[in-house]
């Protein structure tokens, strides 16, 4: 069910939400958190769909704040709202706030009256994020703050900017997308022979900050010289392409040469096909909502691991 509330106030939205619960039996019990999504007009639906899917694992209230940062000055203040419950909201209740004029510049006040009482708050910026999420109006009220460097105009620059803006509780989907790669590489190195890695080489698309983060994580964990190459997206697929680990006993290669499937090559063993799909928004969001405490390893990689890397190598370089 979708209820439209044009030219309204947050007080009226809150009262309407209570009325909908009373008339339709929708309850807030069991909601474990409030997810605030800060986005721009025209791109809300993809984020809402991901949140609805993730809510089946994490029942929550979703508050979408949609405003246009390029809106011309002089626009009359106006707030249009939409409440979605039932089949239109997954296992959550969705409140969409479309703010115009001066109203859009007071995001914190817009959402405060709609937060679930005594429940954690997570803020997610699916597209462009503030320069310092932790000190932004919607970031200050949240225990966890989620950004996505890959959705920024310059993903690699956005990743580097996270170094200076990092606050405990920050997270970025560039790191979340590494979960399957990290698990697979850790499993490979947990098998004999246990020879140390002498060199690491990572390749991926230039629009993939996950490639750079993977190289930084491997540099920290293996304490071995690490190089990485970022290729133009027109010359190959998006995302991470592959990892090469050199040891005295031979070379280990994990290469994603077709969508969703990687080939694992190890000395003295047959080739193995490994499922390594690119994680979608729903998977990344659900993963991040499983923990509401700061991700300390991510913080270490952002603050220390990236500094250990040299500049990307030229295309065609080898490990």
PDB file of C-alpha atoms in Angstrom:
ATOM      1  CA  UNK A   1       0.000   0.000   0.000  1.00  0.00           C
ATOM      2  CA  UNK A   2       1.247   3.490  -0.898  1.00  0.00           C
ATOM      3  CA  UNK A   3      -0.110   6.646   0.722  1.00  0.00           C
ATOM      4  CA  UNK A   4       0.757  10.004  -0.893  1.00  0.00           C
ATOM      5  CA  UNK A   5       1.075  13.103   1.273  1.00  0.00           C
ATOM      6  CA  UNK A   6       1.691  16.142  -0.948  1.00  0.00           C
ATOM      7  CA  UNK A   7       2.791  19.461   0.567  1.00  0.00           C
ATOM      8  CA  UNK A   8       2.971  18.083   4.094  1.00  0.00           C
ATOM      9  CA  UNK A   9       5.066  18.222   7.278  1.00  0.00           C
ATOM     10  CA  UNK A  10       6.999  15.580   9.215  1.00  0.00           C
ATOM     11  CA  UNK A  11       4.424  15.873  12.010  1.00  0.00           C
ATOM     12  CA  UNK A  12       1.631  14.968   9.593  1.00  0.00           C
ATOM     13  CA  UNK A  13       3.729  12.116   8.190  1.00  0.00           C
ATOM     14  CA  UNK A  14       4.228  10.720  11.695  1.00  0.00           C
ATOM     15  CA  UNK A  15       0.493  10.938  12.456  1.00  0.00           C
ATOM     16  CA  UNK A  16      -0.364   9.276   9.140  1.00  0.00           C
ATOM     17  CA  UNK A  17       2.037   6.443   9.929  1.00  0.00           C
ATOM     18  CA  UNK A  18       0.320   5.844  13.264  1.00  0.00           C
ATOM     19  CA  UNK A  19      -3.096   5.901  11.582  1.00  0.00           C
ATOM     20  CA  UNK A  20      -1.985   3.386   8.932  1.00  0.00           C
ATOM     21  CA  UNK A  21      -0.739   1.047  11.659  1.00  0.00           C
ATOM     22  CA  UNK A  22      -4.022   1.259  13.572  1.00  0.00           C
ATOM     23  CA  UNK A  23      -6.227   0.775  10.519  1.00  0.00           C
ATOM     24  CA  UNK A  24      -4.232  -1.904   8.742  1.00  0.00           C
ATOM     25  CA  UNK A  25      -2.544  -3.766  11.572  1.00  0.00           C
ATOM     26  CA  UNK A  26       0.959  -2.743  10.528  1.00  0.00           C
ATOM     27  CA  UNK A  27       3.232  -2.692  13.574  1.00  0.00           C
ATOM     28  CA  UNK A  28       6.707  -1.378  14.247  1.00  0.00           C
ATOM     29  CA  UNK A  29       7.519  -4.220  16.620  1.00  0.00           C
ATOM     30  CA  UNK A  30      10.414  -6.292  15.411  1.00  0.00           C
ATOM     31  CA  UNK A  31      12.045  -3.423  13.513  1.00  0.00           C
ATOM     32  CA  UNK A  32      15.713  -3.661  14.448  1.00  0.00           C
ATOM     33  CA  UNK A  33      16.999  -0.373  13.031  1.00  0.00           C
ATOM     34  CA  UNK A  34      16.249   2.754  11.036  1.00  0.00           C
ATOM     35  CA  UNK A  35      17.904   3.045   7.636  1.00  0.00           C
ATOM     36  CA  UNK A  36      18.159   6.607   6.328  1.00  0.00           C
ATOM     37  CA  UNK A  37      18.841   6.824   2.590  1.00  0.00           C
ATOM     38  CA  UNK A  38      20.092  10.195   1.343  1.00  0.00           C
ATOM     39  CA  UNK A  39      19.695  10.436  -2.410  1.00  0.00           C
ATOM     40  CA  UNK A  40      18.677  12.658  -5.316  1.00  0.00           C
ATOM     41  CA  UNK A  41      15.478  12.759  -7.414  1.00  0.00           C
ATOM     42  CA  UNK A  42      15.178  10.062 -10.040  1.00  0.00           C
ATOM     43  CA  UNK A  43      17.423   7.450  -8.451  1.00  0.00           C
ATOM     44  CA  UNK A  44      15.455   6.629  -5.307  1.00  0.00           C
ATOM     45  CA  UNK A  45      13.769   3.479  -6.581  1.00  0.00           C
ATOM     46  CA  UNK A  46      16.917   1.389  -7.021  1.00  0.00           C
ATOM     47  CA  UNK A  47      17.983   2.149  -3.446  1.00  0.00           C
ATOM     48  CA  UNK A  48      14.483   1.479  -2.097  1.00  0.00           C
ATOM     49  CA  UNK A  49      14.340  -1.861  -3.914  1.00  0.00           C
ATOM     50  CA  UNK A  50      17.694  -2.883  -2.407  1.00  0.00           C
ATOM     51  CA  UNK A  51      16.521  -1.822   1.061  1.00  0.00           C
ATOM     52  CA  UNK A  52      13.248  -3.746   0.671  1.00  0.00           C
ATOM     53  CA  UNK A  53      15.157  -6.891  -0.255  1.00  0.00           C
ATOM     54  CA  UNK A  54      17.621  -6.434   2.621  1.00  0.00           C
ATOM     55  CA  UNK A  55      14.729  -5.848   5.048  1.00  0.00           C
ATOM     56  CA  UNK A  56      13.725  -9.500   4.766  1.00  0.00           C
ATOM     57  CA  UNK A  57      16.919 -10.243   6.674  1.00  0.00           C
ATOM     58  CA  UNK A  58      16.923  -7.024   8.721  1.00  0.00           C
ATOM     59  CA  UNK A  59      13.362  -5.749   9.400  1.00  0.00           C
ATOM     60  CA  UNK A  60      13.658  -1.966   9.579  1.00  0.00           C
ATOM     61  CA  UNK A  61      12.125   1.415   8.953  1.00  0.00           C
ATOM     62  CA  UNK A  62      13.466   3.062   5.802  1.00  0.00           C
ATOM     63  CA  UNK A  63      13.471   6.845   5.525  1.00  0.00           C
ATOM     64  CA  UNK A  64      14.411   8.165   2.102  1.00  0.00           C
ATOM     65  CA  UNK A  65      15.451  11.819   1.938  1.00  0.00           C
ATOM     66  CA  UNK A  66      15.462  12.978  -1.687  1.00  0.00           C
ATOM     67  CA  UNK A  67      16.663  16.477  -2.554  1.00  0.00           C
ATOM     68  CA  UNK A  68      18.339  18.132  -5.532  1.00  0.00           C
ATOM     69  CA  UNK A  69      21.634  19.856  -4.623  1.00  0.00           C
ATOM     70  CA  UNK A  70      21.480  21.768  -7.923  1.00  0.00           C
ATOM     71  CA  UNK A  71      18.003  23.141  -7.307  1.00  0.00           C
ATOM     72  CA  UNK A  72      17.936  26.868  -8.142  1.00  0.00           C
ATOM     73  CA  UNK A  73      17.683  29.390  -5.335  1.00  0.00           C
ATOM     74  CA  UNK A  74      14.328  30.932  -4.544  1.00  0.00           C
ATOM     75  CA  UNK A  75      12.318  27.699  -4.736  1.00  0.00           C
ATOM     76  CA  UNK A  76       9.423  27.734  -2.295  1.00  0.00           C
ATOM     77  CA  UNK A  77       9.844  25.390   0.684  1.00  0.00           C
ATOM     78  CA  UNK A  78       7.835  22.238   0.177  1.00  0.00           C
ATOM     79  CA  UNK A  79       7.825  18.682   1.477  1.00  0.00           C
ATOM     80  CA  UNK A  80       6.082  15.890  -0.403  1.00  0.00           C
ATOM     81  CA  UNK A  81       5.939  12.524   1.326  1.00  0.00           C
ATOM     82  CA  UNK A  82       5.008   8.960   0.541  1.00  0.00           C
ATOM     83  CA  UNK A  83       4.438   6.084   2.947  1.00  0.00           C
ATOM     84  CA  UNK A  84       4.797   2.518   1.714  1.00  0.00           C
ATOM     85  CA  UNK A  85       3.823  -0.526   3.752  1.00  0.00           C
ATOM     86  CA  UNK A  86       2.909  -4.117   3.083  1.00  0.00           C
ATOM     87  CA  UNK A  87       3.811  -5.553  -0.311  1.00  0.00           C
ATOM     88  CA  UNK A  88       5.317  -2.260  -1.441  1.00  0.00           C
ATOM     89  CA  UNK A  89       7.852  -2.210   1.402  1.00  0.00           C
ATOM     90  CA  UNK A  90       9.144  -5.752   1.843  1.00  0.00           C
ATOM     91  CA  UNK A  91       9.562  -6.459   5.561  1.00  0.00           C
ATOM     92  CA  UNK A  92      10.030  -2.772   6.271  1.00  0.00           C
ATOM     93  CA  UNK A  93       8.011   0.421   6.200  1.00  0.00           C
ATOM     94  CA  UNK A  94       9.274   3.029   3.774  1.00  0.00           C
ATOM     95  CA  UNK A  95       8.875   6.777   4.166  1.00  0.00           C
ATOM     96  CA  UNK A  96       9.935   8.837   1.156  1.00  0.00           C
ATOM     97  CA  UNK A  97      10.542  12.544   1.799  1.00  0.00           C
ATOM     98  CA  UNK A  98      10.995  14.761  -1.266  1.00  0.00           C
ATOM     99  CA  UNK A  99      12.219  18.122  -0.029  1.00  0.00           C
ATOM    100  CA  UNK A 100      12.425  21.382  -1.959  1.00  0.00           C
ATOM    101  CA  UNK A 101      13.751  24.831  -1.151  1.00  0.00           C
ATOM    102  CA  UNK A 102      15.104  25.685   2.328  1.00  0.00           C
ATOM    103  CA  UNK A 103      13.465  22.542   3.740  1.00  0.00           C
ATOM    104  CA  UNK A 104      16.001  20.419   1.880  1.00  0.00           C
ATOM    105  CA  UNK A 105      18.902  22.032   3.744  1.00  0.00           C
ATOM    106  CA  UNK A 106      17.748  20.795   7.149  1.00  0.00           C
ATOM    107  CA  UNK A 107      17.922  17.041   6.618  1.00  0.00           C
ATOM    108  CA  UNK A 108      18.486  16.182  10.270  1.00  0.00           C
ATOM    109  CA  UNK A 109      15.263  17.895  11.363  1.00  0.00           C
ATOM    110  CA  UNK A 110      13.364  16.131   8.580  1.00  0.00           C
ATOM    111  CA  UNK A 111      14.143  12.661   9.878  1.00  0.00           C
ATOM    112  CA  UNK A 112      14.471  13.089  13.651  1.00  0.00           C
ATOM    113  CA  UNK A 113      10.736  12.811  14.352  1.00  0.00           C
ATOM    114  CA  UNK A 114      10.494   9.664  12.201  1.00  0.00           C
ATOM    115  CA  UNK A 115      13.322   7.596  13.687  1.00  0.00           C
ATOM    116  CA  UNK A 116      12.400   4.433  15.562  1.00  0.00           C
ATOM    117  CA  UNK A 117      12.849   5.024  19.306  1.00  0.00           C
ATOM    118  CA  UNK A 118      15.810   3.285  20.962  1.00  0.00           C
ATOM    119  CA  UNK A 119      16.930   1.683  17.690  1.00  0.00           C
ATOM    120  CA  UNK A 120      20.264   2.062  15.882  1.00  0.00           C
ATOM    121  CA  UNK A 121      20.430   4.384  12.883  1.00  0.00           C
ATOM    122  CA  UNK A 122      22.317   3.626   9.675  1.00  0.00           C
ATOM    123  CA  UNK A 123      22.729   6.296   6.995  1.00  0.00           C
ATOM    124  CA  UNK A 124      23.425   5.301   3.395  1.00  0.00           C
ATOM    125  CA  UNK A 125      24.405   7.556   0.496  1.00  0.00           C
ATOM    126  CA  UNK A 126      23.839   5.446  -2.673  1.00  0.00           C
ATOM    127  CA  UNK A 127      25.293   8.126  -4.955  1.00  0.00           C
ATOM    128  CA  UNK A 128      27.230  11.283  -4.117  1.00  0.00           C
ATOM    129  CA  UNK A 129      28.223  11.427  -0.452  1.00  0.00           C
ATOM    130  CA  UNK A 130      29.266  14.408   1.694  1.00  0.00           C
ATOM    131  CA  UNK A 131      32.968  15.202   1.982  1.00  0.00           C
ATOM    132  CA  UNK A 132      33.038  14.019   5.609  1.00  0.00           C
ATOM    133  CA  UNK A 133      30.101  11.661   6.238  1.00  0.00           C
ATOM    134  CA  UNK A 134      30.711  11.516   9.998  1.00  0.00           C
ATOM    135  CA  UNK A 135      30.142  15.253  10.481  1.00  0.00           C
ATOM    136  CA  UNK A 136      27.272  15.674   8.001  1.00  0.00           C
ATOM    137  CA  UNK A 137      23.725  16.279   9.336  1.00  0.00           C
ATOM    138  CA  UNK A 138      22.558  12.724   8.567  1.00  0.00           C
ATOM    139  CA  UNK A 139      25.910  11.205   9.507  1.00  0.00           C
ATOM    140  CA  UNK A 140      25.936  12.649  13.027  1.00  0.00           C
ATOM    141  CA  UNK A 141      22.781  10.780  14.027  1.00  0.00           C
ATOM    142  CA  UNK A 142      23.984   7.393  12.734  1.00  0.00           C
ATOM    143  CA  UNK A 143      25.994   4.573  14.280  1.00  0.00           C
ATOM    144  CA  UNK A 144      27.019   3.384  10.830  1.00  0.00           C
ATOM    145  CA  UNK A 145      27.525   5.466   7.680  1.00  0.00           C
ATOM    146  CA  UNK A 146      27.670   3.739   4.289  1.00  0.00           C
ATOM    147  CA  UNK A 147      29.068   5.285   1.116  1.00  0.00           C
ATOM    148  CA  UNK A 148      29.910   3.887  -2.315  1.00  0.00           C
ATOM    149  CA  UNK A 149      33.097   5.192  -3.892  1.00  0.00           C
ATOM    150  CA  UNK A 150      32.293   3.407  -7.151  1.00  0.00           C
ATOM    151  CA  UNK A 151      29.240   5.632  -7.672  1.00  0.00           C
ATOM    152  CA  UNK A 152      31.258   8.847  -7.446  1.00  0.00           C
ATOM    153  CA  UNK A 153      32.372  10.742 -10.594  1.00  0.00           C
ATOM    154  CA  UNK A 154      36.014   9.682  -9.944  1.00  0.00           C
ATOM    155  CA  UNK A 155      35.956   6.410  -7.953  1.00  0.00           C
ATOM    156  CA  UNK A 156      39.708   6.273  -7.328  1.00  0.00           C
ATOM    157  CA  UNK A 157      39.823   9.868  -6.083  1.00  0.00           C
ATOM    158  CA  UNK A 158      36.783   9.197  -3.904  1.00  0.00           C
ATOM    159  CA  UNK A 159      38.585   6.220  -2.366  1.00  0.00           C
ATOM    160  CA  UNK A 160      41.634   8.325  -1.543  1.00  0.00           C
ATOM    161  CA  UNK A 161      39.367  10.973  -0.006  1.00  0.00           C
ATOM    162  CA  UNK A 162      38.087   8.373   2.449  1.00  0.00           C
ATOM    163  CA  UNK A 163      41.512   8.399   4.108  1.00  0.00           C
ATOM    164  CA  UNK A 164      41.067  11.951   5.408  1.00  0.00           C
ATOM    165  CA  UNK A 165      37.319  11.743   6.060  1.00  0.00           C
ATOM    166  CA  UNK A 166      37.306   8.388   7.892  1.00  0.00           C
ATOM    167  CA  UNK A 167      35.458   8.234  11.204  1.00  0.00           C
ATOM    168  CA  UNK A 168      34.906   4.955  13.122  1.00  0.00           C
ATOM    169  CA  UNK A 169      31.555   3.631  11.952  1.00  0.00           C
ATOM    170  CA  UNK A 170      32.162   4.544   8.299  1.00  0.00           C
ATOM    171  CA  UNK A 171      31.852   1.839   5.642  1.00  0.00           C
ATOM    172  CA  UNK A 172      32.059   1.761   1.872  1.00  0.00           C
ATOM    173  CA  UNK A 173      30.660  -0.755  -0.595  1.00  0.00           C
ATOM    174  CA  UNK A 174      34.065  -0.875  -2.296  1.00  0.00           C
ATOM    175  CA  UNK A 175      35.168  -2.871   0.749  1.00  0.00           C
ATOM    176  CA  UNK A 176      31.958  -4.894   1.032  1.00  0.00           C
ATOM    177  CA  UNK A 177      32.354  -6.132  -2.553  1.00  0.00           C
ATOM    178  CA  UNK A 178      35.671  -7.737  -1.547  1.00  0.00           C
ATOM    179  CA  UNK A 179      34.147 -10.259   0.852  1.00  0.00           C
ATOM    180  CA  UNK A 180      34.099 -13.184  -1.599  1.00  0.00           C
ATOM    181  CA  UNK A 181      37.575 -12.389  -2.958  1.00  0.00           C
ATOM    182  CA  UNK A 182      39.075 -12.129   0.528  1.00  0.00           C
ATOM    183  CA  UNK A 183      37.449 -15.386   1.627  1.00  0.00           C
ATOM    184  CA  UNK A 184      38.689 -17.268  -1.440  1.00  0.00           C
ATOM    185  CA  UNK A 185      42.257 -15.970  -1.194  1.00  0.00           C
ATOM    186  CA  UNK A 186      42.397 -16.716   2.530  1.00  0.00           C
ATOM    187  CA  UNK A 187      41.184 -20.275   1.868  1.00  0.00           C
ATOM    188  CA  UNK A 188      43.870 -20.808  -0.780  1.00  0.00           C
ATOM    189  CA  UNK A 189      46.680 -19.599   1.484  1.00  0.00           C
ATOM    190  CA  UNK A 190      45.375 -21.738   4.330  1.00  0.00           C
ATOM    191  CA  UNK A 191      46.376 -24.878   2.423  1.00  0.00           C
ATOM    192  CA  UNK A 192      49.855 -26.458   2.174  1.00  0.00           C
ATOM    193  CA  UNK A 193      52.499 -25.625   1.214  1.00  0.00           C
ATOM    194  CA  UNK A 194      52.630 -22.704   3.629  1.00  0.00           C
ATOM    195  CA  UNK A 195      55.417 -20.855   1.845  1.00  0.00           C
ATOM    196  CA  UNK A 196      55.385 -17.077   2.276  1.00  0.00           C
ATOM    197  CA  UNK A 197      54.145 -14.903  -0.573  1.00  0.00           C
ATOM    198  CA  UNK A 198      57.027 -12.950  -2.134  1.00  0.00           C
ATOM    199  CA  UNK A 199      55.036 -10.693  -4.477  1.00  0.00           C
ATOM    200  CA  UNK A 200      51.433  -9.752  -5.162  1.00  0.00           C
ATOM    201  CA  UNK A 201      49.858  -8.396  -8.331  1.00  0.00           C
ATOM    202  CA  UNK A 202      46.236  -7.242  -8.666  1.00  0.00           C
ATOM    203  CA  UNK A 203      44.390  -6.132 -11.805  1.00  0.00           C
ATOM    204  CA  UNK A 204      41.019  -4.481 -12.254  1.00  0.00           C
ATOM    205  CA  UNK A 205      39.081  -1.720 -13.970  1.00  0.00           C
ATOM    206  CA  UNK A 206      39.953   1.905 -13.342  1.00  0.00           C
ATOM    207  CA  UNK A 207      36.398   2.520 -12.077  1.00  0.00           C
ATOM    208  CA  UNK A 208      36.835  -0.212  -9.440  1.00  0.00           C
ATOM    209  CA  UNK A 209      38.015   1.174  -6.083  1.00  0.00           C
ATOM    210  CA  UNK A 210      37.654  -2.398  -4.813  1.00  0.00           C
ATOM    211  CA  UNK A 211      40.730  -3.324  -6.858  1.00  0.00           C
ATOM    212  CA  UNK A 212      42.827  -0.753  -5.018  1.00  0.00           C
ATOM    213  CA  UNK A 213      41.415  -1.769  -1.638  1.00  0.00           C
ATOM    214  CA  UNK A 214      42.154  -5.446  -2.342  1.00  0.00           C
ATOM    215  CA  UNK A 215      45.762  -4.569  -3.171  1.00  0.00           C
ATOM    216  CA  UNK A 216      46.019  -2.546   0.066  1.00  0.00           C
ATOM    217  CA  UNK A 217      44.560  -5.391   2.145  1.00  0.00           C
ATOM    218  CA  UNK A 218      46.924  -7.956   0.621  1.00  0.00           C
ATOM    219  CA  UNK A 219      49.877  -5.607   1.178  1.00  0.00           C
ATOM    220  CA  UNK A 220      48.971  -5.334   4.857  1.00  0.00           C
ATOM    221  CA  UNK A 221      48.211  -9.003   5.443  1.00  0.00           C
ATOM    222  CA  UNK A 222      51.086 -10.564   3.483  1.00  0.00           C
ATOM    223  CA  UNK A 223      53.749  -7.878   3.974  1.00  0.00           C
ATOM    224  CA  UNK A 224      54.953  -8.487   0.413  1.00  0.00           C
ATOM    225  CA  UNK A 225      55.647  -6.065  -2.453  1.00  0.00           C
ATOM    226  CA  UNK A 226      52.307  -5.379  -4.109  1.00  0.00           C
ATOM    227  CA  UNK A 227      51.598  -3.893  -7.516  1.00  0.00           C
ATOM    228  CA  UNK A 228      48.287  -3.249  -9.206  1.00  0.00           C
ATOM    229  CA  UNK A 229      47.097  -2.278 -12.656  1.00  0.00           C
ATOM    230  CA  UNK A 230      43.926  -0.345 -13.432  1.00  0.00           C
ATOM    231  CA  UNK A 231      42.673  -0.915 -16.980  1.00  0.00           C
ATOM    232  CA  UNK A 232      40.301   1.208 -19.015  1.00  0.00           C
ATOM    233  CA  UNK A 233      36.739  -0.105 -18.796  1.00  0.00           C
ATOM    234  CA  UNK A 234      36.441  -0.108 -22.577  1.00  0.00           C
ATOM    235  CA  UNK A 235      39.132  -2.794 -22.740  1.00  0.00           C
ATOM    236  CA  UNK A 236      37.582  -5.282 -20.364  1.00  0.00           C
ATOM    237  CA  UNK A 237      34.956  -5.959 -17.754  1.00  0.00           C
ATOM    238  CA  UNK A 238      34.232  -3.819 -14.732  1.00  0.00           C
ATOM    239  CA  UNK A 239      35.391  -4.712 -11.240  1.00  0.00           C
ATOM    240  CA  UNK A 240      38.346  -6.830 -10.172  1.00  0.00           C
ATOM    241  CA  UNK A 241      39.958  -8.912 -12.919  1.00  0.00           C
ATOM    242  CA  UNK A 242      42.435 -11.064 -11.047  1.00  0.00           C
ATOM    243  CA  UNK A 243      45.088 -11.625  -8.380  1.00  0.00           C
ATOM    244  CA  UNK A 244      48.511 -13.235  -8.729  1.00  0.00           C
ATOM    245  CA  UNK A 245      50.433 -14.471  -5.678  1.00  0.00           C
ATOM    246  CA  UNK A 246      54.074 -15.456  -6.187  1.00  0.00           C
ATOM    247  CA  UNK A 247      55.792 -17.947  -3.868  1.00  0.00           C
ATOM    248  CA  UNK A 248      58.998 -19.961  -4.142  1.00  0.00           C
ATOM    249  CA  UNK A 249      56.826 -23.049  -4.605  1.00  0.00           C
ATOM    250  CA  UNK A 250      55.045 -21.512  -7.611  1.00  0.00           C
ATOM    251  CA  UNK A 251      52.463 -18.966  -8.678  1.00  0.00           C
ATOM    252  CA  UNK A 252      48.812 -18.857  -7.613  1.00  0.00           C
ATOM    253  CA  UNK A 253      46.402 -17.100  -9.982  1.00  0.00           C
ATOM    254  CA  UNK A 254      42.767 -16.260  -9.340  1.00  0.00           C
ATOM    255  CA  UNK A 255      41.359 -14.710 -12.513  1.00  0.00           C
ATOM    256  CA  UNK A 256      37.779 -13.723 -13.250  1.00  0.00           C
ATOM    257  CA  UNK A 257      37.745 -14.315 -17.003  1.00  0.00           C
ATOM    258  CA  UNK A 258      33.965 -14.536 -17.386  1.00  0.00           C
ATOM    259  CA  UNK A 259      31.077 -12.877 -15.532  1.00  0.00           C
ATOM    260  CA  UNK A 260      30.536 -14.421 -12.117  1.00  0.00           C
ATOM    261  CA  UNK A 261      33.150 -17.172 -12.502  1.00  0.00           C
ATOM    262  CA  UNK A 262      36.864 -17.115 -11.727  1.00  0.00           C
ATOM    263  CA  UNK A 263      39.566 -19.635 -12.580  1.00  0.00           C
ATOM    264  CA  UNK A 264      41.951 -20.745  -9.839  1.00  0.00           C
ATOM    265  CA  UNK A 265      45.384 -21.938 -10.938  1.00  0.00           C
ATOM    266  CA  UNK A 266      47.736 -23.528  -8.397  1.00  0.00           C
ATOM    267  CA  UNK A 267      51.024 -25.442  -8.825  1.00  0.00           C
ATOM    268  CA  UNK A 268      50.493 -29.172  -9.140  1.00  0.00           C
ATOM    269  CA  UNK A 269      46.696 -28.943  -9.092  1.00  0.00           C
ATOM    270  CA  UNK A 270      44.009 -28.977 -11.792  1.00  0.00           C
ATOM    271  CA  UNK A 271      42.184 -25.802 -12.726  1.00  0.00           C
ATOM    272  CA  UNK A 272      39.231 -24.927 -10.513  1.00  0.00           C
ATOM    273  CA  UNK A 273      36.213 -22.797 -11.376  1.00  0.00           C
ATOM    274  CA  UNK A 274      35.214 -20.571  -8.463  1.00  0.00           C
ATOM    275  CA  UNK A 275      31.950 -18.631  -8.156  1.00  0.00           C
ATOM    276  CA  UNK A 276      32.912 -14.957  -7.788  1.00  0.00           C
ATOM    277  CA  UNK A 277      29.914 -12.890  -8.895  1.00  0.00           C
ATOM    278  CA  UNK A 278      29.903  -9.114  -8.604  1.00  0.00           C
ATOM    279  CA  UNK A 279      27.821  -8.353  -5.526  1.00  0.00           C
ATOM    280  CA  UNK A 280      24.673  -6.314  -6.107  1.00  0.00           C
ATOM    281  CA  UNK A 281      23.345  -3.487  -3.943  1.00  0.00           C
ATOM    282  CA  UNK A 282      21.052  -5.798  -1.983  1.00  0.00           C
ATOM    283  CA  UNK A 283      23.877  -8.152  -1.017  1.00  0.00           C
ATOM    284  CA  UNK A 284      26.201  -5.303  -0.052  1.00  0.00           C
ATOM    285  CA  UNK A 285      23.553  -3.541   2.029  1.00  0.00           C
ATOM    286  CA  UNK A 286      22.447  -6.705   3.825  1.00  0.00           C
ATOM    287  CA  UNK A 287      26.096  -7.534   4.551  1.00  0.00           C
ATOM    288  CA  UNK A 288      26.798  -4.126   6.080  1.00  0.00           C
ATOM    289  CA  UNK A 289      23.655  -4.235   8.217  1.00  0.00           C
ATOM    290  CA  UNK A 290      24.788  -7.475   9.876  1.00  0.00           C
ATOM    291  CA  UNK A 291      27.125  -5.496  12.103  1.00  0.00           C
ATOM    292  CA  UNK A 292      26.478  -2.120  13.677  1.00  0.00           C
ATOM    293  CA  UNK A 293      29.837  -1.760  15.418  1.00  0.00           C
ATOM    294  CA  UNK A 294      32.771  -0.129  13.574  1.00  0.00           C
ATOM    295  CA  UNK A 295      34.570  -2.346  11.063  1.00  0.00           C
ATOM    296  CA  UNK A 296      38.079  -2.081  12.494  1.00  0.00           C
ATOM    297  CA  UNK A 297      39.798  -3.950   9.658  1.00  0.00           C
ATOM    298  CA  UNK A 298      38.268  -1.640   7.069  1.00  0.00           C
ATOM    299  CA  UNK A 299      39.476   1.312   9.112  1.00  0.00           C
ATOM    300  CA  UNK A 300      43.023  -0.079   9.192  1.00  0.00           C
ATOM    301  CA  UNK A 301      43.068  -0.651   5.441  1.00  0.00           C
ATOM    302  CA  UNK A 302      41.745   2.846   4.728  1.00  0.00           C
ATOM    303  CA  UNK A 303      44.036   4.646   7.152  1.00  0.00           C
ATOM    304  CA  UNK A 304      47.195   2.538   6.819  1.00  0.00           C
ATOM    305  CA  UNK A 305      46.962   0.026   3.962  1.00  0.00           C
ATOM    306  CA  UNK A 306      46.406   2.517   1.145  1.00  0.00           C
ATOM    307  CA  UNK A 307      49.493   4.471   2.231  1.00  0.00           C
ATOM    308  CA  UNK A 308      51.630   1.361   1.672  1.00  0.00           C
ATOM    309  CA  UNK A 309      50.752   1.181  -2.033  1.00  0.00           C
ATOM    310  CA  UNK A 310      52.722   2.845  -4.773  1.00  0.00           C
ATOM    311  CA  UNK A 311      51.014   4.347  -7.819  1.00  0.00           C
ATOM    312  CA  UNK A 312      49.238   1.922 -10.184  1.00  0.00           C
ATOM    313  CA  UNK A 313      51.492   0.260 -12.735  1.00  0.00           C
ATOM    314  CA  UNK A 314      51.138   0.882 -16.445  1.00  0.00           C
ATOM    315  CA  UNK A 315      48.767  -1.406 -18.334  1.00  0.00           C
ATOM    316  CA  UNK A 316      50.531  -4.491 -19.546  1.00  0.00           C
ATOM    317  CA  UNK A 317      52.939  -4.624 -16.595  1.00  0.00           C
ATOM    318  CA  UNK A 318      53.488  -8.011 -15.011  1.00  0.00           C
ATOM    319  CA  UNK A 319      54.090  -9.087 -11.477  1.00  0.00           C
TER     320      UNK A 319
END
